[in-house]
Backbone as a printed PyTorch tensor [residue, N CA C, xyz], in Angstrom:
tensor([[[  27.5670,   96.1090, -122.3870],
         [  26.4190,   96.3030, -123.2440],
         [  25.7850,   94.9390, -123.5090]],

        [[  24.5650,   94.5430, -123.2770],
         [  23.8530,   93.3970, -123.8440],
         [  23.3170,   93.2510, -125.1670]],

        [[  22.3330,   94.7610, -125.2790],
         [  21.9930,   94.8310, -126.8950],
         [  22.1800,   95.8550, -127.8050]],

        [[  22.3140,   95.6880, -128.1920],
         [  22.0410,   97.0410, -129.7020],
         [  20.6690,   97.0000, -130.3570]],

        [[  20.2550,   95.7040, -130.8680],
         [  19.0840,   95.7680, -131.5740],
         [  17.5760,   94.6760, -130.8910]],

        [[  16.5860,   94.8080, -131.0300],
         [  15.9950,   93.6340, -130.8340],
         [  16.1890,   92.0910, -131.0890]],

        [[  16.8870,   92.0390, -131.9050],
         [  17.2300,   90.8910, -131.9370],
         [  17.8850,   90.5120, -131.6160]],

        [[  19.1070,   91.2170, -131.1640],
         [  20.1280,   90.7700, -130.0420],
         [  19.6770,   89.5670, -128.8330]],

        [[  18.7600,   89.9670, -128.8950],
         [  17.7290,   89.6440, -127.6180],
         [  16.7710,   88.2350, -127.8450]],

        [[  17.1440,   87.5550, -128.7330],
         [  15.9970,   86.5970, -129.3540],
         [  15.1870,   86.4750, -130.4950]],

        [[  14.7640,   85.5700, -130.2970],
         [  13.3320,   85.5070, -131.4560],
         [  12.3100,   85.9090, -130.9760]],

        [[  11.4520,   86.9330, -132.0130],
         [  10.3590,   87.5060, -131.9480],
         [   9.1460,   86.7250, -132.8460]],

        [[   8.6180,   85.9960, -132.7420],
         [   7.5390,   84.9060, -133.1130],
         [   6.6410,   83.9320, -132.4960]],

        [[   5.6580,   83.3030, -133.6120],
         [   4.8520,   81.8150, -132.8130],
         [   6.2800,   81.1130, -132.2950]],

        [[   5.6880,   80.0620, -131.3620],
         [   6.3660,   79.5510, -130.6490],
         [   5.7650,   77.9800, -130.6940]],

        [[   5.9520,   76.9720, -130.8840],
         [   5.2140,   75.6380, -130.9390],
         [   3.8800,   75.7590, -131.5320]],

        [[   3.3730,   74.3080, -131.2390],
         [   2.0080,   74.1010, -131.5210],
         [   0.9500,   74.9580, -131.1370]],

        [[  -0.0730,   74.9070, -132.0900],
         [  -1.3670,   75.5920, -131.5440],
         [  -1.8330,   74.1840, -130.2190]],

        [[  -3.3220,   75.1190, -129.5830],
         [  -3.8290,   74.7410, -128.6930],
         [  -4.9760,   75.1520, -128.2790]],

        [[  -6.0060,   74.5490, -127.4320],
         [  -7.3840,   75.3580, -127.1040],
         [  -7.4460,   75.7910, -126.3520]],

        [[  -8.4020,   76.8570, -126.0860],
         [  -8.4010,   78.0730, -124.9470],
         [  -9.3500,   76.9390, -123.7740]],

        [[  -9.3050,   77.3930, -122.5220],
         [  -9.8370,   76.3510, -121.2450],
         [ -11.2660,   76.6420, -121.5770]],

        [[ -12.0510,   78.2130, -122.0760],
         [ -12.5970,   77.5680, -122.5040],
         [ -13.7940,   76.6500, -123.7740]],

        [[ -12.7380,   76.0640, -124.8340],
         [ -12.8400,   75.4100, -125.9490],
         [ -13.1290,   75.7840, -127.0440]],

        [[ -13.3910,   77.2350, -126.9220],
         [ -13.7830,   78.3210, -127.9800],
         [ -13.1200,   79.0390, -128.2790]],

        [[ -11.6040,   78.7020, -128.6650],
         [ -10.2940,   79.6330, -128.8290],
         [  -9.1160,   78.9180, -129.2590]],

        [[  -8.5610,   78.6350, -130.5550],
         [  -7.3470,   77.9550, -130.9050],
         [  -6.3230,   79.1910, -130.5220]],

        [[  -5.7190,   79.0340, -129.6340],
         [  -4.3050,   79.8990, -129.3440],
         [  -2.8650,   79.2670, -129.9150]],

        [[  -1.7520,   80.0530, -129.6500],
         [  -0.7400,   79.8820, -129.9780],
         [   0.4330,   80.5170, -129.1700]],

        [[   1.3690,   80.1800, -128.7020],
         [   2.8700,   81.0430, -128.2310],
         [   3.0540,   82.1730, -128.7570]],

        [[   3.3200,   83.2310, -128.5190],
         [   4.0990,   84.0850, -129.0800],
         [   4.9030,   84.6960, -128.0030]],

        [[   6.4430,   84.6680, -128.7880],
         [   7.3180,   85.3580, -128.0350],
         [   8.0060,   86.8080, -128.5070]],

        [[   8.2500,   87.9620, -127.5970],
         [   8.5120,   89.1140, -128.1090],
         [   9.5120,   89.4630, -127.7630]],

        [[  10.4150,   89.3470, -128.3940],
         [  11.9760,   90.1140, -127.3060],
         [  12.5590,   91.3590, -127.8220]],

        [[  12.7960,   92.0080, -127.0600],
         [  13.0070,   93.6910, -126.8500],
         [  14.1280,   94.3220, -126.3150]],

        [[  14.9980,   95.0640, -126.9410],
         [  15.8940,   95.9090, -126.2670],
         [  15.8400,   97.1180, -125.5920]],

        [[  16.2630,   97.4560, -124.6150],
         [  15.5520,   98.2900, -124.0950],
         [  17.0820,   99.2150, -123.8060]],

        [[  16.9240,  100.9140, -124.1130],
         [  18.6950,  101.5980, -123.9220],
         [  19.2020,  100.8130, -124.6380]],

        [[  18.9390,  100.6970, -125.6640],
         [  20.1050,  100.1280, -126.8980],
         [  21.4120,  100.7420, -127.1950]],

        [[  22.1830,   99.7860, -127.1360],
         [  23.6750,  100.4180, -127.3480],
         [  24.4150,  101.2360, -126.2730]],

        [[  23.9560,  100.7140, -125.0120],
         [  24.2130,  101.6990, -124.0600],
         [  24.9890,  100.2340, -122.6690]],

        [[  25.4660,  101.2150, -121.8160],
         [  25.9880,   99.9500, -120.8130],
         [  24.6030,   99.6940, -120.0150]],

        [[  23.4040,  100.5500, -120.3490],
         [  22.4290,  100.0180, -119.0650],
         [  21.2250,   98.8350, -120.2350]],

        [[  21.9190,   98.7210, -121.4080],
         [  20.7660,   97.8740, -121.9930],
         [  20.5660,   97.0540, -121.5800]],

        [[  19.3540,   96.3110, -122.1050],
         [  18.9090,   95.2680, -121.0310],
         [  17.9130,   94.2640, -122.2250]],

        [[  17.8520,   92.8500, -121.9760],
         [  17.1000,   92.3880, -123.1540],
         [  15.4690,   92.6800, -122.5660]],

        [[  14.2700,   92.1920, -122.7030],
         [  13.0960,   91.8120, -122.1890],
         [  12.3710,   90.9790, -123.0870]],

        [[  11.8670,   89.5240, -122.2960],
         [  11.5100,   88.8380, -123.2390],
         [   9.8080,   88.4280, -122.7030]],

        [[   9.1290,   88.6950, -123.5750],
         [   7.5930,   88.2850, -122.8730],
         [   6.9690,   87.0720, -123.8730]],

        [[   6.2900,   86.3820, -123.1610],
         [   5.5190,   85.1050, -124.0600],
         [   3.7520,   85.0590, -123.5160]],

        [[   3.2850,   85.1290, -124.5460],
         [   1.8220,   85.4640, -124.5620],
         [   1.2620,   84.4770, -125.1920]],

        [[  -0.3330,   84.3110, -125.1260],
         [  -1.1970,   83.4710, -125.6640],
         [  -1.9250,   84.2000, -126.5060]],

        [[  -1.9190,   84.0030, -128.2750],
         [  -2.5530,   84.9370, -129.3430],
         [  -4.0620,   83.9890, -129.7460]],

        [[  -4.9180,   84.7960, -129.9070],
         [  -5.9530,   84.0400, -130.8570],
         [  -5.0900,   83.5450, -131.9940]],

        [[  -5.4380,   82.0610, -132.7500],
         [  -5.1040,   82.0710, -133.8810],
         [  -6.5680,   82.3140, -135.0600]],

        [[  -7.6620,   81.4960, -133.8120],
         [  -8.6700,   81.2480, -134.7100],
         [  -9.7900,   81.1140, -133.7690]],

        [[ -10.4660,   82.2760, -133.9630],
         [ -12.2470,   81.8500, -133.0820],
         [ -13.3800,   81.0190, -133.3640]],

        [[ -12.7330,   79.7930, -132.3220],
         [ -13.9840,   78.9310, -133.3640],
         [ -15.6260,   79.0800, -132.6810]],

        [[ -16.2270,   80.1630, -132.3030],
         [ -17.5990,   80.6660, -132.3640],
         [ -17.9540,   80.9470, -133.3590]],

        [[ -16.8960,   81.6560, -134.2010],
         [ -17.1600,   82.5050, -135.4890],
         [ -17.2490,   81.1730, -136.9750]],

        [[ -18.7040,   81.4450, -137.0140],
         [ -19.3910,   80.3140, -137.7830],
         [ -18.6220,   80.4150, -139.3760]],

        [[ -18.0270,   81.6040, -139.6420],
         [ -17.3640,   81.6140, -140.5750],
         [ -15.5230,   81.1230, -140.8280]],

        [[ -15.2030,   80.9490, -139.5400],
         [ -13.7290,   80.2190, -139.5450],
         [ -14.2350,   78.8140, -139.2410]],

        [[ -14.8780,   78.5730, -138.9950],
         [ -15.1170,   77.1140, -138.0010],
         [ -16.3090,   76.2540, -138.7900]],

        [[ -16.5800,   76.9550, -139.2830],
         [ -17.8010,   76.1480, -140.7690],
         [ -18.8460,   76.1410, -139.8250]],

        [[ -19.4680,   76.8610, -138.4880],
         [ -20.4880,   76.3890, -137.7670],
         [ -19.9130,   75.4860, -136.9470]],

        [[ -18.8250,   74.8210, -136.7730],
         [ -18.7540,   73.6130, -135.8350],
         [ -18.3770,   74.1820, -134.3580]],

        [[ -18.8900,   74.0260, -132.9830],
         [ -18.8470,   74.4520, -131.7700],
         [ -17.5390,   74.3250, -131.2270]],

        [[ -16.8180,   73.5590, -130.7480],
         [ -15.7700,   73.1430, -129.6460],
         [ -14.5460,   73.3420, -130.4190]],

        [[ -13.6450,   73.0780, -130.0490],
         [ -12.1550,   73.3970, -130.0400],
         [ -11.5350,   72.2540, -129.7880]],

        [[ -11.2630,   71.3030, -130.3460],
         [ -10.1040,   70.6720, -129.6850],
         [  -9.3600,   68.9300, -130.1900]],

        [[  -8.2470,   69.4990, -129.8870],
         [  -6.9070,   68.8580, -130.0370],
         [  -6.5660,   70.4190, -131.0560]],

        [[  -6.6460,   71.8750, -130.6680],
         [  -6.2590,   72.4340, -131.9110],
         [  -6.9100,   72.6880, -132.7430]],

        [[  -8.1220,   72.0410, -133.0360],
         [  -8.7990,   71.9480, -134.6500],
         [ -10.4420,   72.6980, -133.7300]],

        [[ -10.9090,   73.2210, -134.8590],
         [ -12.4740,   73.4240, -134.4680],
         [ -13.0420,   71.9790, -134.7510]],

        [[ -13.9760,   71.1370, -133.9250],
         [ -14.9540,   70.3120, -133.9930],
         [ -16.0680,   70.6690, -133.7800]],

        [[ -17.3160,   69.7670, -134.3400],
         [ -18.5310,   69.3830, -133.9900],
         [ -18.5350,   68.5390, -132.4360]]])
């Protein structure tokens, strides 16, 4: 048996630093999801996926105060 529960399987969360989308109009972030799959069984199995989340749209003149670009992380002018 590998898991019983999801968490058997890892951490389910952000993952490091934020970062900007390629292109510059998107603060992203890690997220990792790990999953049991046949829990409690001899065929369980973990599954772990890592994705790129919006944290923050910086088009949207209301997160970003109006300022255009993205980057080091931060919305800029």
């Amino acid at each position: 048996m590998n898991c019983v529960v999801d968490s058997d399987c890892g951490y389910t969360g952000f993952l490091g630093g934020e970062f900007c989308s390629q292109g510059g109009d998107e603060i992203l972030k890690k997220y990792q999801n790990s999953s049991c799959f046949n829990s409690g069984t001899a065929d369980s199995f973990c599954q772990i996926t890592t994705n790129d989340r919006v944290i923050q749209d910086c088009d949207d003149g209301n997160l970003c105060n109006g300022q255009e670009q993205c980057i080091g992380g931060k919305c800029q002018a």
